[in-house]
């Protein structure tokens, strides 16, 4: 635990750190990759170029500094990051490297003096210890399960590639060793590790698992992003290609009782984790209301429509509503409303105070739907969401 003087010293620097904004964390990443270029094989360099990762780290640093005297408040954020770290196989010996460059960045940009730097060093060591302990727990929990393993060193083969829309393909991934694969919770993701001559560095990406566990293989679905390194590579692959995987992870997953009404809300490829949730609910023959609300551009981009209908048919109280933003003439009958998703007219369908909401899609989409749900009286703690890439608060 940190002493009161250390806490007060770090907190006194928060305004100065906040004034730097993501410039601080951009400086940190540039410094770290210059001195330790091997870490480029772990970090998503695309998120560096867009600024998403520096922004996410900056927000995390500020949140940690602000809650030094109430570390319990950081529990959900720690869990989210620790789960992501295990998919990158982060090791304890990498924390001192990160700490060294983060502290050096604060020193170089703020020059706050030795006392402040010592306080930040103590604070970082405490946070690193929290992460190391939790991540080791996750590693051990997964390893001990049937079909479990540690890190991104298990070899799989792409056994099937299926186009699901004009921009989304699904991939069946089967272990080369023929042994079972560890189960997961509906909504969690899988990390793909790829080294390819066309890449500057090893690439690691997380993709949502899109169906219920079967113990034999995994299925993911990937949207082809223009300029996306990994998505472009995957969309060029065929059955037979070998890749490596880290075990399933993630803190976004279905957690309801049979009596809980559920609404699954998605935009575009954001349907992937909630599709697994729908699959789990169908498998369980969930007796309470289940609602599927999905928005996409048109029929060409609408993925898994037949699968959603088939799963919904297994549920006693299923209802779905689909929006096409710019439908084609041939899309008539495939959607319920034209334009962007609008939940306000659906007030009677979301008014049950026991209903849980799971949302996934672009950040702007999720922020808008959360806002509308809150306007309709839904408590924020009943709204759960997943951000693809570095986490952002809605």
Short mmCIF file of C-alpha atoms in Angstrom, two decimals:
data_model
loop_
_atom_site.label_atom_id
_atom_site.label_comp_id
_atom_site.label_asym_id
_atom_site.label_seq_id
_atom_site.Cartn_x
_atom_site.Cartn_y
_atom_site.Cartn_z
CA UNK A 1 0.00 0.00 0.00
CA UNK A 2 1.05 3.58 -0.59
CA UNK A 3 1.64 6.01 2.25
CA UNK A 4 -0.37 9.23 2.47
CA UNK A 5 2.58 11.43 1.49
CA UNK A 6 3.18 9.48 -1.73
CA UNK A 7 -0.51 9.65 -2.59
CA UNK A 8 -0.64 13.39 -1.95
CA UNK A 9 2.50 13.99 -4.00
CA UNK A 10 1.25 12.08 -7.02
CA UNK A 11 -2.19 13.70 -6.82
CA UNK A 12 -0.61 17.16 -6.73
CA UNK A 13 0.82 16.51 -10.20
CA UNK A 14 -2.47 15.48 -11.80
CA UNK A 15 -3.27 18.98 -13.20
CA UNK A 16 0.16 19.17 -14.84
CA UNK A 17 -0.18 15.66 -16.27
CA UNK A 18 -3.72 16.40 -17.48
CA UNK A 19 -2.49 19.53 -19.22
CA UNK A 20 -0.09 17.43 -21.29
CA UNK A 21 -2.89 15.24 -22.56
CA UNK A 22 -2.04 12.30 -24.83
CA UNK A 23 1.19 14.09 -25.79
CA UNK A 24 2.63 12.50 -22.66
CA UNK A 25 1.76 8.94 -23.66
CA UNK A 26 2.72 9.54 -27.30
CA UNK A 27 6.15 10.62 -26.02
CA UNK A 28 6.24 7.50 -23.85
CA UNK A 29 5.49 5.11 -26.72
CA UNK A 30 8.00 6.80 -29.02
CA UNK A 31 10.64 6.55 -26.30
CA UNK A 32 9.89 2.93 -25.45
CA UNK A 33 9.83 1.70 -29.04
CA UNK A 34 13.09 3.55 -29.76
CA UNK A 35 14.86 1.84 -26.86
CA UNK A 36 12.98 -1.48 -26.95
CA UNK A 37 11.89 -2.10 -30.56
CA UNK A 38 11.18 -5.76 -29.74
CA UNK A 39 7.97 -4.56 -28.06
CA UNK A 40 6.59 -3.64 -31.47
CA UNK A 41 5.89 -7.37 -31.79
CA UNK A 42 3.39 -7.06 -28.95
CA UNK A 43 1.74 -3.66 -29.34
CA UNK A 44 -0.72 -2.91 -32.13
CA UNK A 45 1.21 -0.34 -34.15
CA UNK A 46 -1.91 0.67 -36.08
CA UNK A 47 -3.40 1.95 -32.83
CA UNK A 48 -0.22 3.97 -32.31
CA UNK A 49 -0.60 5.72 -35.67
CA UNK A 50 -4.27 6.54 -35.10
CA UNK A 51 -3.59 7.87 -31.59
CA UNK A 52 -6.11 5.47 -30.03
CA UNK A 53 -3.56 3.69 -27.83
CA UNK A 54 -1.84 6.85 -26.48
CA UNK A 55 -5.25 8.31 -25.66
CA UNK A 56 -6.36 5.14 -23.87
CA UNK A 57 -3.14 4.95 -21.85
CA UNK A 58 -3.35 8.64 -20.93
CA UNK A 59 -6.89 8.18 -19.61
CA UNK A 60 -5.76 5.12 -17.64
CA UNK A 61 -2.80 6.99 -16.11
CA UNK A 62 -5.04 9.87 -15.02
CA UNK A 63 -7.65 7.50 -13.60
CA UNK A 64 -5.04 5.61 -11.62
CA UNK A 65 -3.42 8.76 -10.22
CA UNK A 66 -6.84 10.09 -9.20
CA UNK A 67 -7.76 6.89 -7.34
CA UNK A 68 -4.57 6.08 -5.45
CA UNK A 69 -6.47 6.31 -2.19
CA UNK A 70 -9.32 4.17 -3.50
CA UNK A 71 -7.79 1.42 -5.63
CA UNK A 72 -10.96 -0.66 -5.37
CA UNK A 73 -12.59 1.82 -7.73
CA UNK A 74 -10.13 0.72 -10.40
CA UNK A 75 -11.25 -2.91 -10.21
CA UNK A 76 -13.29 -2.99 -13.46
CA UNK A 77 -10.58 -1.14 -15.41
CA UNK A 78 -7.86 -3.41 -14.04
CA UNK A 79 -9.85 -6.50 -15.04
CA UNK A 80 -10.44 -5.20 -18.57
CA UNK A 81 -6.74 -4.41 -19.09
CA UNK A 82 -5.52 -7.60 -17.40
CA UNK A 83 -7.72 -9.71 -19.66
CA UNK A 84 -6.32 -7.91 -22.73
CA UNK A 85 -2.76 -8.30 -21.42
CA UNK A 86 -3.12 -12.08 -21.16
CA UNK A 87 -4.10 -12.24 -24.82
CA UNK A 88 -0.80 -10.49 -25.55
CA UNK A 89 1.01 -12.86 -23.13
CA UNK A 90 2.40 -9.92 -21.16
CA UNK A 91 5.10 -11.07 -18.72
CA UNK A 92 6.15 -9.68 -15.31
CA UNK A 93 9.63 -8.80 -16.61
CA UNK A 94 8.09 -6.40 -19.15
CA UNK A 95 6.57 -4.16 -16.48
CA UNK A 96 9.91 -2.62 -15.41
CA UNK A 97 10.58 -1.71 -19.04
CA UNK A 98 7.24 0.05 -19.39
CA UNK A 99 7.69 1.72 -15.99
CA UNK A 100 11.16 2.98 -16.88
CA UNK A 101 9.96 4.73 -20.02
CA UNK A 102 6.72 6.03 -18.53
CA UNK A 103 8.54 7.61 -15.59
CA UNK A 104 11.25 8.97 -17.87
CA UNK A 105 8.56 10.55 -20.03
CA UNK A 106 6.98 12.27 -17.05
CA UNK A 107 10.40 13.49 -15.96
CA UNK A 108 11.39 14.72 -19.42
CA UNK A 109 8.12 16.54 -20.09
CA UNK A 110 7.38 17.94 -16.62
CA UNK A 111 10.72 17.96 -14.78
CA UNK A 112 8.85 17.79 -11.46
CA UNK A 113 11.84 17.00 -9.25
CA UNK A 114 13.19 13.96 -7.46
CA UNK A 115 10.53 13.78 -4.73
CA UNK A 116 7.72 13.66 -7.26
CA UNK A 117 9.49 11.11 -9.40
CA UNK A 118 10.07 8.85 -6.39
CA UNK A 119 6.37 9.07 -5.57
CA UNK A 120 5.38 8.16 -9.13
CA UNK A 121 7.85 5.27 -9.06
CA UNK A 122 6.26 3.88 -5.91
CA UNK A 123 2.79 4.33 -7.39
CA UNK A 124 3.77 2.55 -10.60
CA UNK A 125 5.27 -0.38 -8.70
CA UNK A 126 2.02 -0.85 -6.78
CA UNK A 127 -0.05 -0.78 -9.97
CA UNK A 128 2.33 -3.15 -11.75
CA UNK A 129 2.06 -5.55 -8.83
CA UNK A 130 -1.74 -5.51 -9.06
CA UNK A 131 -1.63 -6.33 -12.76
CA UNK A 132 1.05 -9.00 -12.44
CA UNK A 133 -0.90 -10.77 -9.70
CA UNK A 134 -4.23 -10.68 -11.54
CA UNK A 135 -2.71 -11.71 -14.87
CA UNK A 136 -0.97 -14.69 -13.30
CA UNK A 137 -4.30 -15.75 -11.82
CA UNK A 138 -5.90 -15.61 -15.28
CA UNK A 139 -3.01 -17.55 -16.87
CA UNK A 140 -3.25 -20.27 -14.24
CA UNK A 141 -7.06 -20.48 -14.37
CA UNK A 142 -7.03 -21.01 -18.14
CA UNK A 143 -4.11 -23.46 -18.11
CA UNK A 144 -5.83 -25.65 -15.53
CA UNK A 145 -9.00 -26.03 -17.59
CA UNK A 146 -9.48 -28.83 -20.11
CA UNK A 147 -7.94 -27.70 -23.40
CA UNK A 148 -6.25 -24.73 -21.77
CA UNK A 149 -2.83 -23.24 -22.53
CA UNK A 150 -0.74 -20.13 -21.84
CA UNK A 151 0.31 -17.42 -24.29
CA UNK A 152 0.15 -17.16 -28.06
CA UNK A 153 2.18 -20.27 -28.86
CA UNK A 154 -0.50 -22.84 -29.71
CA UNK A 155 -0.68 -23.62 -33.42
CA UNK A 156 -4.04 -23.69 -35.21
CA UNK A 157 -5.07 -24.14 -38.82
CA UNK A 158 -7.75 -22.14 -40.62
CA UNK A 159 -10.01 -25.07 -41.49
CA UNK A 160 -12.87 -23.14 -43.07
CA UNK A 161 -13.48 -19.64 -44.46
CA UNK A 162 -17.08 -18.53 -45.05
CA UNK A 163 -18.16 -15.15 -46.51
CA UNK A 164 -20.91 -13.81 -44.25
CA UNK A 165 -21.46 -10.49 -46.04
CA UNK A 166 -19.72 -8.27 -48.58
CA UNK A 167 -17.24 -7.17 -45.89
CA UNK A 168 -17.25 -9.95 -43.25
CA UNK A 169 -15.82 -13.46 -43.39
CA UNK A 170 -15.95 -16.09 -40.65
CA UNK A 171 -13.02 -18.39 -39.90
CA UNK A 172 -13.07 -21.80 -38.23
CA UNK A 173 -9.81 -22.34 -36.33
CA UNK A 174 -8.82 -25.90 -35.42
CA UNK A 175 -5.86 -26.91 -33.20
CA UNK A 176 -3.07 -28.64 -35.09
CA UNK A 177 -2.36 -30.95 -32.13
CA UNK A 178 -5.88 -32.39 -32.33
CA UNK A 179 -6.45 -31.87 -28.61
CA UNK A 180 -9.47 -30.11 -27.06
CA UNK A 181 -9.70 -26.33 -26.85
CA UNK A 182 -10.64 -24.48 -23.69
CA UNK A 183 -14.20 -23.19 -23.28
CA UNK A 184 -15.07 -19.52 -22.98
CA UNK A 185 -17.92 -17.23 -22.00
CA UNK A 186 -20.23 -15.89 -24.70
CA UNK A 187 -18.93 -12.44 -25.61
CA UNK A 188 -15.23 -13.08 -25.06
CA UNK A 189 -12.55 -12.78 -27.74
CA UNK A 190 -9.62 -14.74 -29.13
CA UNK A 191 -6.15 -13.35 -29.89
CA UNK A 192 -4.54 -14.24 -33.22
CA UNK A 193 -0.74 -14.07 -33.47
CA UNK A 194 0.75 -13.87 -36.96
CA UNK A 195 4.30 -13.48 -38.26
CA UNK A 196 4.33 -12.96 -42.00
CA UNK A 197 7.00 -11.71 -44.42
CA UNK A 198 4.62 -8.94 -45.49
CA UNK A 199 4.46 -7.54 -41.93
CA UNK A 200 7.02 -5.19 -40.41
CA UNK A 201 6.37 -6.76 -37.01
CA UNK A 202 4.47 -9.64 -35.52
CA UNK A 203 0.78 -8.73 -35.47
CA UNK A 204 -1.60 -9.62 -32.64
CA UNK A 205 -5.31 -8.92 -32.87
CA UNK A 206 -8.36 -9.85 -30.82
CA UNK A 207 -11.53 -11.05 -32.53
CA UNK A 208 -14.81 -11.96 -30.86
CA UNK A 209 -15.83 -15.60 -30.71
CA UNK A 210 -19.14 -15.86 -32.55
CA UNK A 211 -20.75 -19.08 -31.33
CA UNK A 212 -21.05 -21.23 -28.22
CA UNK A 213 -18.08 -23.41 -27.19
CA UNK A 214 -17.83 -26.93 -28.61
CA UNK A 215 -14.45 -28.02 -27.20
CA UNK A 216 -13.09 -28.78 -30.71
CA UNK A 217 -12.49 -25.49 -32.52
CA UNK A 218 -13.23 -21.77 -32.54
CA UNK A 219 -15.11 -19.46 -34.88
CA UNK A 220 -14.39 -15.78 -35.33
CA UNK A 221 -15.67 -13.24 -37.86
CA UNK A 222 -13.56 -10.44 -39.30
CA UNK A 223 -14.60 -7.30 -41.13
CA UNK A 224 -12.20 -6.20 -43.86
CA UNK A 225 -11.08 -2.74 -42.80
CA UNK A 226 -9.62 -0.54 -45.54
CA UNK A 227 -5.90 -0.39 -44.79
CA UNK A 228 -6.21 -2.85 -41.93
CA UNK A 229 -3.05 -4.93 -41.72
CA UNK A 230 -4.48 -8.06 -40.11
CA UNK A 231 -8.00 -7.93 -41.53
CA UNK A 232 -6.63 -7.54 -45.07
CA UNK A 233 -4.26 -10.45 -44.51
CA UNK A 234 -6.97 -12.71 -43.08
CA UNK A 235 -9.38 -11.94 -45.93
CA UNK A 236 -6.72 -13.18 -48.36
CA UNK A 237 -6.28 -16.53 -46.57
CA UNK A 238 -7.81 -19.89 -47.43
CA UNK A 239 -8.32 -23.12 -45.55
CA UNK A 240 -5.01 -24.72 -44.61
CA UNK A 241 -3.17 -21.63 -43.39
CA UNK A 242 -1.49 -22.02 -39.99
CA UNK A 243 -1.60 -19.34 -37.30
CA UNK A 244 -1.05 -19.16 -33.54
CA UNK A 245 -3.61 -18.29 -30.89
CA UNK A 246 -3.71 -17.17 -27.28
CA UNK A 247 -6.62 -18.52 -25.20
CA UNK A 248 -9.99 -16.76 -25.05
CA UNK A 249 -10.16 -13.74 -22.75
CA UNK A 250 -12.24 -10.65 -22.07
CA UNK A 251 -14.48 -9.05 -19.47
CA UNK A 252 -17.51 -8.54 -21.78
CA UNK A 253 -19.67 -11.63 -21.50
CA UNK A 254 -23.23 -12.74 -20.92
CA UNK A 255 -24.06 -12.93 -17.21
CA UNK A 256 -27.79 -13.41 -16.60
CA UNK A 257 -30.23 -15.70 -14.82
CA UNK A 258 -33.03 -17.56 -16.67
CA UNK A 259 -35.48 -14.91 -15.43
CA UNK A 260 -33.47 -11.98 -16.85
CA UNK A 261 -34.83 -10.26 -19.97
CA UNK A 262 -31.99 -9.48 -22.39
CA UNK A 263 -31.58 -7.01 -25.23
CA UNK A 264 -28.63 -7.44 -27.62
CA UNK A 265 -27.80 -4.27 -29.56
CA UNK A 266 -25.26 -4.14 -32.38
CA UNK A 267 -24.01 -2.03 -35.23
CA UNK A 268 -22.16 -3.56 -38.19
CA UNK A 269 -19.50 -6.08 -37.23
CA UNK A 270 -20.31 -5.33 -33.57
CA UNK A 271 -22.79 -8.18 -33.82
CA UNK A 272 -19.99 -10.73 -33.40
CA UNK A 273 -19.81 -10.94 -29.58
CA UNK A 274 -23.58 -10.58 -29.10
CA UNK A 275 -24.14 -13.33 -31.70
CA UNK A 276 -22.32 -15.70 -29.34
CA UNK A 277 -24.57 -14.44 -26.55
CA UNK A 278 -27.65 -15.14 -28.64
CA UNK A 279 -26.27 -18.61 -29.32
CA UNK A 280 -25.82 -19.23 -25.60
CA UNK A 281 -29.33 -18.00 -24.81
CA UNK A 282 -30.75 -20.26 -27.54
CA UNK A 283 -28.75 -23.24 -26.26
CA UNK A 284 -30.13 -22.60 -22.76
CA UNK A 285 -33.67 -22.10 -24.16
CA UNK A 286 -33.72 -18.86 -22.18
CA UNK A 287 -37.34 -18.47 -20.99
CA UNK A 288 -37.30 -14.68 -20.50
CA UNK A 289 -37.56 -12.09 -23.28
CA UNK A 290 -34.61 -11.90 -25.70
CA UNK A 291 -34.43 -8.98 -28.16
CA UNK A 292 -32.05 -8.61 -31.10
CA UNK A 293 -31.58 -5.03 -32.34
CA UNK A 294 -29.17 -4.65 -35.24
CA UNK A 295 -28.19 -1.83 -37.59
CA UNK A 296 -26.19 -2.15 -40.79
CA UNK A 297 -25.80 -0.36 -44.11
CA UNK A 298 -27.84 -2.66 -46.35
CA UNK A 299 -28.50 -6.28 -47.26
CA UNK A 300 -25.03 -6.77 -48.70
CA UNK A 301 -23.38 -5.88 -45.38
CA UNK A 302 -25.92 -7.73 -43.23
CA UNK A 303 -24.04 -10.71 -41.78
CA UNK A 304 -25.43 -13.85 -40.09
CA UNK A 305 -29.07 -12.93 -40.78
CA UNK A 306 -30.14 -16.55 -41.32
CA UNK A 307 -28.22 -17.73 -38.26
CA UNK A 308 -29.85 -15.09 -36.05
CA UNK A 309 -33.30 -16.14 -37.28
CA UNK A 310 -32.52 -19.82 -36.63
CA UNK A 311 -31.27 -19.11 -33.12
CA UNK A 312 -34.22 -16.86 -32.39
CA UNK A 313 -36.59 -19.64 -33.43
CA UNK A 314 -35.26 -21.72 -30.51
CA UNK A 315 -36.27 -19.07 -27.98
CA UNK A 316 -39.83 -18.85 -26.58
CA UNK A 317 -39.81 -15.03 -26.28
CA UNK A 318 -37.63 -13.72 -29.11
CA UNK A 319 -38.07 -10.47 -31.03
CA UNK A 320 -35.77 -8.81 -33.51
CA UNK A 321 -35.69 -5.43 -35.22
CA UNK A 322 -33.25 -4.49 -38.00
CA UNK A 323 -32.33 -1.10 -39.45
CA UNK A 324 -30.75 -0.58 -42.89
CA UNK A 325 -29.22 2.85 -43.29
CA UNK A 326 -29.19 2.84 -47.10
CA UNK A 327 -31.12 -0.23 -48.30
CA UNK A 328 -30.96 -1.44 -51.89
CA UNK A 329 -34.17 -2.05 -53.88
CA UNK A 330 -33.59 -5.82 -53.54
CA UNK A 331 -33.44 -5.50 -49.73
CA UNK A 332 -37.21 -5.10 -49.39
CA UNK A 333 -38.47 -7.46 -46.69
CA UNK A 334 -35.05 -7.96 -45.09
CA UNK A 335 -35.22 -5.05 -42.66
CA UNK A 336 -37.75 -3.36 -40.42
CA UNK A 337 -36.76 0.28 -40.63
CA UNK A 338 -34.77 2.53 -42.93
CA UNK A 339 -32.09 4.86 -41.52
CA UNK A 340 -30.00 4.81 -38.37
CA UNK A 341 -30.99 2.87 -35.26
CA UNK A 342 -33.47 4.77 -33.13
CA UNK A 343 -34.47 3.22 -29.81
CA UNK A 344 -36.79 5.99 -28.64
CA UNK A 345 -39.91 4.54 -30.32
CA UNK A 346 -39.17 1.21 -28.64
CA UNK A 347 -39.69 2.51 -25.12
CA UNK A 348 -42.24 -0.16 -24.21
CA UNK A 349 -39.77 -2.87 -25.22
CA UNK A 350 -36.89 -1.61 -23.06
CA UNK A 351 -38.84 -0.46 -20.00
CA UNK A 352 -38.52 -3.65 -17.92
CA UNK A 353 -36.36 -2.65 -14.92
CA UNK A 354 -34.82 -6.14 -14.85
CA UNK A 355 -33.64 -6.05 -18.47
CA UNK A 356 -29.91 -6.22 -19.19
CA UNK A 357 -28.47 -4.58 -22.31
CA UNK A 358 -25.36 -5.73 -24.20
CA UNK A 359 -24.08 -3.32 -26.87
CA UNK A 360 -21.29 -3.57 -29.42
CA UNK A 361 -20.41 -1.54 -32.48
CA UNK A 362 -18.52 1.64 -33.41
CA UNK A 363 -17.85 3.88 -30.40
CA UNK A 364 -20.07 6.70 -31.69
CA UNK A 365 -22.88 4.19 -32.27
CA UNK A 366 -22.60 2.77 -28.76
CA UNK A 367 -22.43 6.22 -27.18
CA UNK A 368 -25.61 7.24 -28.99
CA UNK A 369 -27.53 4.10 -28.04
CA UNK A 370 -26.41 4.32 -24.42
CA UNK A 371 -27.56 7.94 -24.34
CA UNK A 372 -30.97 6.98 -25.70
CA UNK A 373 -31.38 4.09 -23.30
CA UNK A 374 -30.60 6.40 -20.37
CA UNK A 375 -33.14 8.89 -21.76
CA UNK A 376 -35.66 6.03 -21.66
CA UNK A 377 -34.93 5.42 -17.99
CA UNK A 378 -32.45 2.54 -18.23
CA UNK A 379 -29.93 2.57 -15.37
CA UNK A 380 -26.32 2.81 -16.55
CA UNK A 381 -25.30 -0.28 -14.58
CA UNK A 382 -27.64 -2.38 -16.76
CA UNK A 383 -25.81 -1.33 -19.93
CA UNK A 384 -22.73 -3.39 -20.86
CA UNK A 385 -20.54 -2.70 -23.87
CA UNK A 386 -17.36 -3.74 -25.65
CA UNK A 387 -14.97 -1.46 -27.55
CA UNK A 388 -12.97 -3.07 -30.34
CA UNK A 389 -9.39 -1.89 -29.77
CA UNK A 390 -8.17 0.34 -26.92
CA UNK A 391 -10.94 0.95 -24.40
CA UNK A 392 -12.87 4.21 -24.39
CA UNK A 393 -15.57 5.37 -22.02
CA UNK A 394 -18.85 6.14 -23.78
#
